[in-house]
């Protein structure tokens, strides 16, 4: 146990001022970031890791799916040109983005596995989020082009060989079922893997729509069914692309993870025994599946800051937050609970949370 250097300099309220990086974590948990006998100046770091499927297993499943998709995609381009089918060519284009998304996922996984070094204090764990964002963007751009082509073909439908479309779409459905099954075995809590899975799942639905269109053309000769099937593919691509952009954007903007609302977590921390106040509460994700939190906690005078911090880390763990940085100090006696003021920090960010009978959400 050692005392934080800032504990040597206390302000007029009897507690120390800290300039701390709320995103700073070292490689191991430090439960001995303690306090002197009065409990001042504590910074706690809690870490836990449980990421399910191993990275090696993920890479094997992704590589298998990549091989199946690439081989079929090359054949589908040839058949699509022979049959003059935009639906098949759009499926092939989407399969190209499937393959690209898996390659990006594999590269990002390798980068994310590199240990922190230099100025990259988290390593390159967010490489997978950039990969997911790229996947989402390609889906949106491709859907725009295919939508334009589909509308043009609705107006002036070309001759399409329905039999080739139907046969190829049925084979494509089988290939995508196999690829989706392989990716479902990987760790889909990773937004990177989930992005690749959504690509393939969307393509599976697209092949089903294309098969239906091919059957309609074989039975009725209705050539516009090809363009209609393409528009179904476009709608699915838009849905998947927007979802990936939204989720990856939230992580890049360091928004609180879905389901972890600071407005609920703050009062829960403040309601803990011996906690006088919680402010500077930040919740974010380093990468998918790695929620983190930091906060400045004021403990009631005379209480053990170290013990309170340990209990708060357990509470955060119940919310799935295993990466924590808590700055813990003793509150002044008595706490100056004046509306619109923060008795401890001049530059506090966000609401100030106090015990339920005196809680405030002063911005």
Tab-separated table of N, CA and C in Angstrom, residues 208-323:
chain	number	residue	atom	x	y	z
A	208	UNK	N	-32.032	-15.443	-50.567
A	208	UNK	CA	-33.397	-15.984	-50.493
A	208	UNK	C	-34.330	-15.161	-51.367
A	209	UNK	N	-34.199	-13.820	-51.289
A	209	UNK	CA	-35.031	-12.943	-52.128
A	209	UNK	C	-34.722	-13.168	-53.609
A	210	UNK	N	-33.450	-13.343	-53.937
A	210	UNK	CA	-33.060	-13.570	-55.338
A	210	UNK	C	-33.587	-14.909	-55.852
A	211	UNK	N	-33.570	-15.918	-54.987
A	211	UNK	CA	-34.105	-17.226	-55.386
A	211	UNK	C	-35.595	-17.124	-55.689
A	212	UNK	N	-36.307	-16.369	-54.857
A	212	UNK	CA	-37.748	-16.172	-55.103
A	212	UNK	C	-37.952	-15.448	-56.426
A	213	UNK	N	-37.125	-14.411	-56.670
A	213	UNK	CA	-37.232	-13.672	-57.928
A	213	UNK	C	-36.945	-14.587	-59.117
A	214	UNK	N	-35.927	-15.445	-58.987
A	214	UNK	CA	-35.610	-16.373	-60.077
A	214	UNK	C	-36.749	-17.331	-60.352
A	215	UNK	N	-37.397	-17.819	-59.279
A	215	UNK	CA	-38.526	-18.722	-59.450
A	215	UNK	C	-39.692	-18.019	-60.157
A	216	UNK	N	-39.931	-16.761	-59.756
A	216	UNK	CA	-41.002	-15.982	-60.401
A	216	UNK	C	-40.713	-15.804	-61.888
A	217	UNK	N	-39.452	-15.509	-62.223
A	217	UNK	CA	-39.093	-15.311	-63.643
A	217	UNK	C	-39.227	-16.605	-64.438
A	218	UNK	N	-38.866	-17.720	-63.827
A	218	UNK	CA	-38.995	-19.007	-64.520
A	218	UNK	C	-40.459	-19.344	-64.767
A	219	UNK	N	-41.319	-19.088	-63.784
A	219	UNK	CA	-42.728	-19.476	-63.887
A	219	UNK	C	-43.571	-18.489	-64.685
A	220	UNK	N	-43.228	-17.200	-64.597
A	220	UNK	CA	-44.094	-16.172	-65.207
A	220	UNK	C	-43.397	-15.327	-66.262
A	221	UNK	N	-42.071	-15.324	-66.299
A	221	UNK	CA	-41.352	-14.456	-67.229
A	221	UNK	C	-41.334	-13.004	-66.807
A	222	UNK	N	-41.697	-12.709	-65.564
A	222	UNK	CA	-41.752	-11.329	-65.074
A	222	UNK	C	-40.328	-10.855	-64.748
A	223	UNK	N	-39.699	-10.129	-65.696
A	223	UNK	CA	-38.288	-9.747	-65.581
A	223	UNK	C	-38.039	-8.733	-64.471
A	224	UNK	N	-39.054	-7.933	-64.159
A	224	UNK	CA	-38.861	-6.911	-63.112
A	224	UNK	C	-38.659	-7.529	-61.721
A	225	UNK	N	-38.934	-8.820	-61.586
A	225	UNK	CA	-38.710	-9.485	-60.293
A	225	UNK	C	-37.240	-9.388	-59.885
A	226	UNK	N	-36.342	-9.353	-60.871
A	226	UNK	CA	-34.915	-9.245	-60.580
A	226	UNK	C	-34.607	-7.911	-59.891
A	227	UNK	N	-35.162	-6.828	-60.413
A	227	UNK	CA	-34.933	-5.505	-59.825
A	227	UNK	C	-35.592	-5.390	-58.452
A	228	UNK	N	-36.777	-5.998	-58.320
A	228	UNK	CA	-37.466	-5.956	-57.021
A	228	UNK	C	-36.642	-6.682	-55.964
A	229	UNK	N	-36.074	-7.830	-56.348
A	229	UNK	CA	-35.221	-8.567	-55.413
A	229	UNK	C	-34.005	-7.723	-55.018
A	230	UNK	N	-33.476	-6.966	-55.975
A	230	UNK	CA	-32.339	-6.099	-55.685
A	230	UNK	C	-32.715	-5.039	-54.658
A	231	UNK	N	-33.911	-4.479	-54.780
A	231	UNK	CA	-34.352	-3.467	-53.814
A	231	UNK	C	-34.514	-4.058	-52.415
A	232	UNK	N	-34.913	-5.334	-52.345
A	232	UNK	CA	-34.984	-6.010	-51.043
A	232	UNK	C	-33.587	-6.098	-50.438
A	233	UNK	N	-32.601	-6.447	-51.286
A	233	UNK	CA	-31.203	-6.507	-50.832
A	233	UNK	C	-30.759	-5.141	-50.329
A	234	UNK	N	-31.111	-4.086	-51.051
A	234	UNK	CA	-30.726	-2.717	-50.682
A	234	UNK	C	-31.287	-2.352	-49.311
A	235	UNK	N	-32.561	-2.700	-49.084
A	235	UNK	CA	-33.180	-2.376	-47.789
A	235	UNK	C	-32.448	-3.087	-46.643
A	236	UNK	N	-32.075	-4.353	-46.865
A	236	UNK	CA	-31.354	-5.098	-45.832
A	236	UNK	C	-29.965	-4.513	-45.586
A	237	UNK	N	-29.315	-4.096	-46.662
A	237	UNK	CA	-27.986	-3.494	-46.530
A	237	UNK	C	-28.057	-2.171	-45.767
A	238	UNK	N	-29.072	-1.383	-46.036
A	238	UNK	CA	-29.234	-0.113	-45.324
A	238	UNK	C	-29.433	-0.343	-43.832
A	239	UNK	N	-30.270	-1.318	-43.502
A	239	UNK	CA	-30.539	-1.609	-42.096
A	239	UNK	C	-29.257	-2.037	-41.369
A	240	UNK	N	-28.512	-2.966	-41.986
A	240	UNK	CA	-27.287	-3.449	-41.355
A	240	UNK	C	-26.228	-2.344	-41.284
A	241	UNK	N	-26.105	-1.552	-42.351
A	241	UNK	CA	-25.098	-0.495	-42.391
A	241	UNK	C	-25.351	0.584	-41.361
A	242	UNK	N	-26.611	1.013	-41.234
A	242	UNK	CA	-26.950	2.050	-40.251
A	242	UNK	C	-26.692	1.543	-38.839
A	243	UNK	N	-27.036	0.275	-38.590
A	243	UNK	CA	-26.805	-0.283	-37.258
A	243	UNK	C	-25.332	-0.312	-36.888
A	244	UNK	N	-24.478	-0.725	-37.839
A	244	UNK	CA	-23.041	-0.773	-37.569
A	244	UNK	C	-22.461	0.624	-37.373
A	245	UNK	N	-22.883	1.577	-38.182
A	245	UNK	CA	-22.384	2.946	-38.047
A	245	UNK	C	-22.806	3.535	-36.707
A	246	UNK	N	-24.038	3.251	-36.287
A	246	UNK	CA	-24.522	3.794	-35.019
A	246	UNK	C	-23.742	3.212	-33.841
A	247	UNK	N	-23.569	1.895	-33.820
A	247	UNK	CA	-22.894	1.261	-32.689
A	247	UNK	C	-21.414	1.625	-32.630
A	248	UNK	N	-20.741	1.591	-33.773
A	248	UNK	CA	-19.322	1.950	-33.769
A	248	UNK	C	-19.141	3.433	-33.465
A	249	UNK	N	-20.074	4.260	-33.937
A	249	UNK	CA	-19.997	5.687	-33.654
A	249	UNK	C	-20.136	5.988	-32.176
A	250	UNK	N	-20.999	5.265	-31.489
A	250	UNK	CA	-21.161	5.463	-30.050
A	250	UNK	C	-19.854	5.176	-29.309
A	251	UNK	N	-19.146	4.132	-29.745
A	251	UNK	CA	-17.885	3.795	-29.078
A	251	UNK	C	-16.824	4.842	-29.382
A	252	UNK	N	-16.734	5.275	-30.646
A	252	UNK	CA	-15.732	6.270	-31.005
A	252	UNK	C	-15.999	7.610	-30.316
A	253	UNK	N	-17.267	7.931	-30.100
A	253	UNK	CA	-17.625	9.177	-29.409
A	253	UNK	C	-17.648	8.997	-27.889
A	254	UNK	N	-17.305	7.800	-27.426
A	254	UNK	CA	-17.222	7.470	-26.005
A	254	UNK	C	-18.539	7.720	-25.267
A	255	UNK	N	-19.639	7.365	-25.932
A	255	UNK	CA	-20.935	7.406	-25.270
A	255	UNK	C	-21.050	6.214	-24.328
A	256	UNK	N	-21.929	6.339	-23.349
A	256	UNK	CA	-22.153	5.219	-22.430
A	256	UNK	C	-22.724	4.035	-23.207
A	257	UNK	N	-22.298	2.819	-22.909
A	257	UNK	CA	-22.837	1.646	-23.605
A	257	UNK	C	-24.347	1.544	-23.412
A	258	UNK	N	-25.013	0.966	-24.375
A	258	UNK	CA	-26.457	0.779	-24.282
A	258	UNK	C	-26.794	-0.027	-23.023
A	259	UNK	N	-27.740	0.458	-22.260
A	259	UNK	CA	-28.145	-0.226	-21.037
A	259	UNK	C	-27.394	0.220	-19.798
A	260	UNK	N	-26.358	1.044	-19.963
A	260	UNK	CA	-25.608	1.563	-18.817
A	260	UNK	C	-25.780	3.073	-18.761
A	261	UNK	N	-26.903	3.499	-18.219
A	261	UNK	CA	-27.215	4.921	-18.171
A	261	UNK	C	-26.558	5.576	-16.963
A	262	UNK	N	-25.738	6.610	-17.177
A	262	UNK	CA	-25.140	7.319	-16.048
A	262	UNK	C	-26.176	7.870	-15.074
A	263	UNK	N	-27.359	8.227	-15.583
A	263	UNK	CA	-28.403	8.782	-14.716
A	263	UNK	C	-28.937	7.744	-13.732
A	264	UNK	N	-28.725	6.466	-14.007
A	264	UNK	CA	-29.111	5.401	-13.078
A	264	UNK	C	-27.930	4.933	-12.240
A	265	UNK	N	-26.761	4.864	-12.869
A	265	UNK	CA	-25.593	4.372	-12.164
A	265	UNK	C	-25.105	5.362	-11.108
A	266	UNK	N	-25.158	6.666	-11.421
A	266	UNK	CA	-24.706	7.683	-10.470
A	266	UNK	C	-25.453	7.623	-9.137
A	267	UNK	N	-26.783	7.655	-9.147
A	267	UNK	CA	-27.530	7.535	-7.889
A	267	UNK	C	-27.269	6.214	-7.178
A	268	UNK	N	-27.043	5.119	-7.923
A	268	UNK	CA	-26.757	3.832	-7.284
A	268	UNK	C	-25.444	3.897	-6.510
A	269	UNK	N	-24.440	4.556	-7.074
A	269	UNK	CA	-23.173	4.712	-6.372
A	269	UNK	C	-23.323	5.628	-5.164
A	270	UNK	N	-24.065	6.722	-5.346
A	270	UNK	CA	-24.243	7.684	-4.259
A	270	UNK	C	-25.045	7.099	-3.103
A	271	UNK	N	-25.913	6.129	-3.396
A	271	UNK	CA	-26.738	5.520	-2.350
A	271	UNK	C	-25.970	4.505	-1.523
A	272	UNK	N	-24.751	4.192	-1.926
A	272	UNK	CA	-23.968	3.211	-1.177
A	272	UNK	C	-23.598	3.770	0.195
A	273	UNK	N	-23.589	2.931	1.227
A	273	UNK	CA	-23.255	3.406	2.574
A	273	UNK	C	-21.917	4.148	2.613
A	274	UNK	N	-21.895	5.256	3.336
A	274	UNK	CA	-20.715	6.076	3.602
A	274	UNK	C	-20.274	6.909	2.401
A	275	UNK	N	-21.031	6.894	1.289
A	275	UNK	CA	-20.707	7.754	0.153
A	275	UNK	C	-21.474	9.062	0.302
A	276	UNK	N	-20.742	10.170	0.322
A	276	UNK	CA	-21.380	11.474	0.456
A	276	UNK	C	-21.745	12.076	-0.892
A	277	UNK	N	-20.907	11.811	-1.894
A	277	UNK	CA	-21.141	12.453	-3.191
A	277	UNK	C	-20.363	11.726	-4.275
A	278	UNK	N	-20.925	11.714	-5.484
A	278	UNK	CA	-20.256	11.172	-6.665
A	278	UNK	C	-20.395	12.204	-7.781
A	279	UNK	N	-19.273	12.589	-8.374
A	279	UNK	CA	-19.331	13.466	-9.539
A	279	UNK	C	-18.228	13.072	-10.512
A	280	UNK	N	-18.130	13.799	-11.635
A	280	UNK	CA	-17.191	13.433	-12.701
A	280	UNK	C	-17.347	11.964	-13.086
A	281	UNK	N	-18.595	11.500	-13.169
A	281	UNK	CA	-18.852	10.111	-13.544
A	281	UNK	C	-18.826	9.983	-15.064
A	282	UNK	N	-17.961	9.119	-15.560
A	282	UNK	CA	-17.853	8.871	-16.997
A	282	UNK	C	-17.954	7.367	-17.248
A	283	UNK	N	-18.756	6.999	-18.238
A	283	UNK	CA	-18.894	5.595	-18.632
A	283	UNK	C	-18.696	5.524	-20.138
A	284	UNK	N	-17.820	4.638	-20.581
A	284	UNK	CA	-17.529	4.526	-22.001
A	284	UNK	C	-17.060	3.111	-22.294
A	285	UNK	N	-16.750	2.866	-23.565
A	285	UNK	CA	-16.198	1.565	-23.954
A	285	UNK	C	-14.855	1.777	-24.637
A	286	UNK	N	-13.847	1.053	-24.199
A	286	UNK	CA	-12.558	1.089	-24.873
A	286	UNK	C	-12.706	0.452	-26.248
A	287	UNK	N	-13.379	-0.697	-26.285
A	287	UNK	CA	-13.768	-1.376	-27.507
A	287	UNK	C	-14.998	-2.196	-27.150
A	288	UNK	N	-15.594	-2.880	-28.090
A	288	UNK	CA	-16.801	-3.630	-27.786
A	288	UNK	C	-16.506	-4.702	-26.741
A	289	UNK	N	-17.383	-4.803	-25.746
A	289	UNK	CA	-17.202	-5.780	-24.688
A	289	UNK	C	-16.256	-5.353	-23.584
A	290	UNK	N	-15.799	-4.084	-23.595
A	290	UNK	CA	-14.889	-3.598	-22.560
A	290	UNK	C	-15.403	-2.288	-21.972
A	291	UNK	N	-16.554	-2.317	-21.269
A	291	UNK	CA	-17.073	-1.091	-20.651
A	291	UNK	C	-16.163	-0.616	-19.533
A	292	UNK	N	-16.024	0.682	-19.406
A	292	UNK	CA	-15.141	1.274	-18.405
A	292	UNK	C	-15.859	2.424	-17.714
A	293	UNK	N	-15.389	2.740	-16.517
A	293	UNK	CA	-15.995	3.841	-15.771
A	293	UNK	C	-14.938	4.532	-14.932
A	294	UNK	N	-15.115	5.830	-14.741
A	294	UNK	CA	-14.287	6.592	-13.815
A	294	UNK	C	-15.200	7.554	-13.075
A	295	UNK	N	-14.819	7.913	-11.872
A	295	UNK	CA	-15.637	8.825	-11.081
A	295	UNK	C	-14.796	9.393	-9.935
A	296	UNK	N	-15.231	10.533	-9.439
A	296	UNK	CA	-14.645	11.124	-8.234
A	296	UNK	C	-15.664	10.928	-7.113
A	297	UNK	N	-15.254	10.215	-6.077
A	297	UNK	CA	-16.158	9.840	-4.989
A	297	UNK	C	-15.712	10.520	-3.704
A	298	UNK	N	-16.643	11.184	-3.012
A	298	UNK	CA	-16.378	11.763	-1.699
A	298	UNK	C	-17.009	10.871	-0.634
A	299	UNK	N	-16.191	10.459	0.313
A	299	UNK	CA	-16.623	9.564	1.382
A	299	UNK	C	-16.858	10.371	2.651
A	300	UNK	N	-17.832	9.936	3.438
A	300	UNK	CA	-18.150	10.641	4.674
A	300	UNK	C	-16.931	10.721	5.586
A	301	UNK	N	-16.771	11.832	6.289
A	301	UNK	CA	-15.622	11.985	7.187
A	301	UNK	C	-15.538	10.834	8.190
A	302	UNK	N	-14.308	10.352	8.393
A	302	UNK	CA	-14.079	9.290	9.366
A	302	UNK	C	-14.255	7.891	8.828
A	303	UNK	N	-14.754	7.733	7.586
A	303	UNK	CA	-14.953	6.401	7.009
A	303	UNK	C	-13.717	5.977	6.217
A	304	UNK	N	-13.591	4.683	5.988
A	304	UNK	CA	-12.435	4.113	5.308
A	304	UNK	C	-12.609	4.234	3.792
A	305	UNK	N	-11.854	5.143	3.173
A	305	UNK	CA	-11.957	5.362	1.728
A	305	UNK	C	-11.602	4.094	0.944
A	306	UNK	N	-10.570	3.394	1.415
A	306	UNK	CA	-10.112	2.202	0.712
A	306	UNK	C	-11.213	1.142	0.664
A	307	UNK	N	-11.876	0.929	1.785
A	307	UNK	CA	-12.944	-0.075	1.851
A	307	UNK	C	-14.129	0.328	0.983
A	308	UNK	N	-14.487	1.608	1.010
A	308	UNK	CA	-15.614	2.081	0.206
A	308	UNK	C	-15.309	1.913	-1.280
A	309	UNK	N	-14.080	2.249	-1.670
A	309	UNK	CA	-13.717	2.095	-3.075
A	309	UNK	C	-13.840	0.639	-3.526
A	310	UNK	N	-13.359	-0.290	-2.696
A	310	UNK	CA	-13.449	-1.710	-3.044
A	310	UNK	C	-14.902	-2.148	-3.202
A	311	UNK	N	-15.776	-1.655	-2.329
A	311	UNK	CA	-17.190	-2.010	-2.414
A	311	UNK	C	-17.839	-1.413	-3.661
A	312	UNK	N	-17.442	-0.182	-4.021
A	312	UNK	CA	-17.999	0.443	-5.223
A	312	UNK	C	-17.544	-0.283	-6.484
A	313	UNK	N	-16.304	-0.789	-6.478
A	313	UNK	CA	-15.842	-1.552	-7.627
A	313	UNK	C	-16.649	-2.841	-7.796
A	314	UNK	N	-17.007	-3.469	-6.673
A	314	UNK	CA	-17.864	-4.659	-6.747
A	314	UNK	C	-19.234	-4.298	-7.306
A	315	UNK	N	-19.759	-3.143	-6.874
A	315	UNK	CA	-21.059	-2.691	-7.374
A	315	UNK	C	-21.003	-2.447	-8.879
A	316	UNK	N	-19.931	-1.800	-9.354
A	316	UNK	CA	-19.788	-1.556	-10.786
A	316	UNK	C	-19.661	-2.882	-11.541
A	317	UNK	N	-19.004	-3.868	-10.919
A	317	UNK	CA	-18.885	-5.175	-11.547
A	317	UNK	C	-20.233	-5.834	-11.780
A	318	UNK	N	-21.199	-5.552	-10.899
A	318	UNK	CA	-22.543	-6.099	-11.069
A	318	UNK	C	-23.227	-5.528	-12.306
A	319	UNK	N	-22.782	-4.344	-12.735
A	319	UNK	CA	-23.303	-3.728	-13.956
A	319	UNK	C	-22.490	-4.141	-15.184
A	320	UNK	N	-21.514	-5.035	-14.994
A	320	UNK	CA	-20.695	-5.484	-16.102
A	320	UNK	C	-19.504	-4.590	-16.386
A	321	UNK	N	-19.221	-3.639	-15.504
A	321	UNK	CA	-18.099	-2.722	-15.697
A	321	UNK	C	-16.906	-3.247	-14.909
A	322	UNK	N	-15.898	-3.722	-15.611
A	322	UNK	CA	-14.748	-4.340	-14.959
A	322	UNK	C	-13.477	-3.499	-15.059
A	323	UNK	N	-13.512	-2.438	-15.850
A	323	UNK	CA	-12.368	-1.527	-15.962
A	323	UNK	C	-12.770	-0.210	-15.289
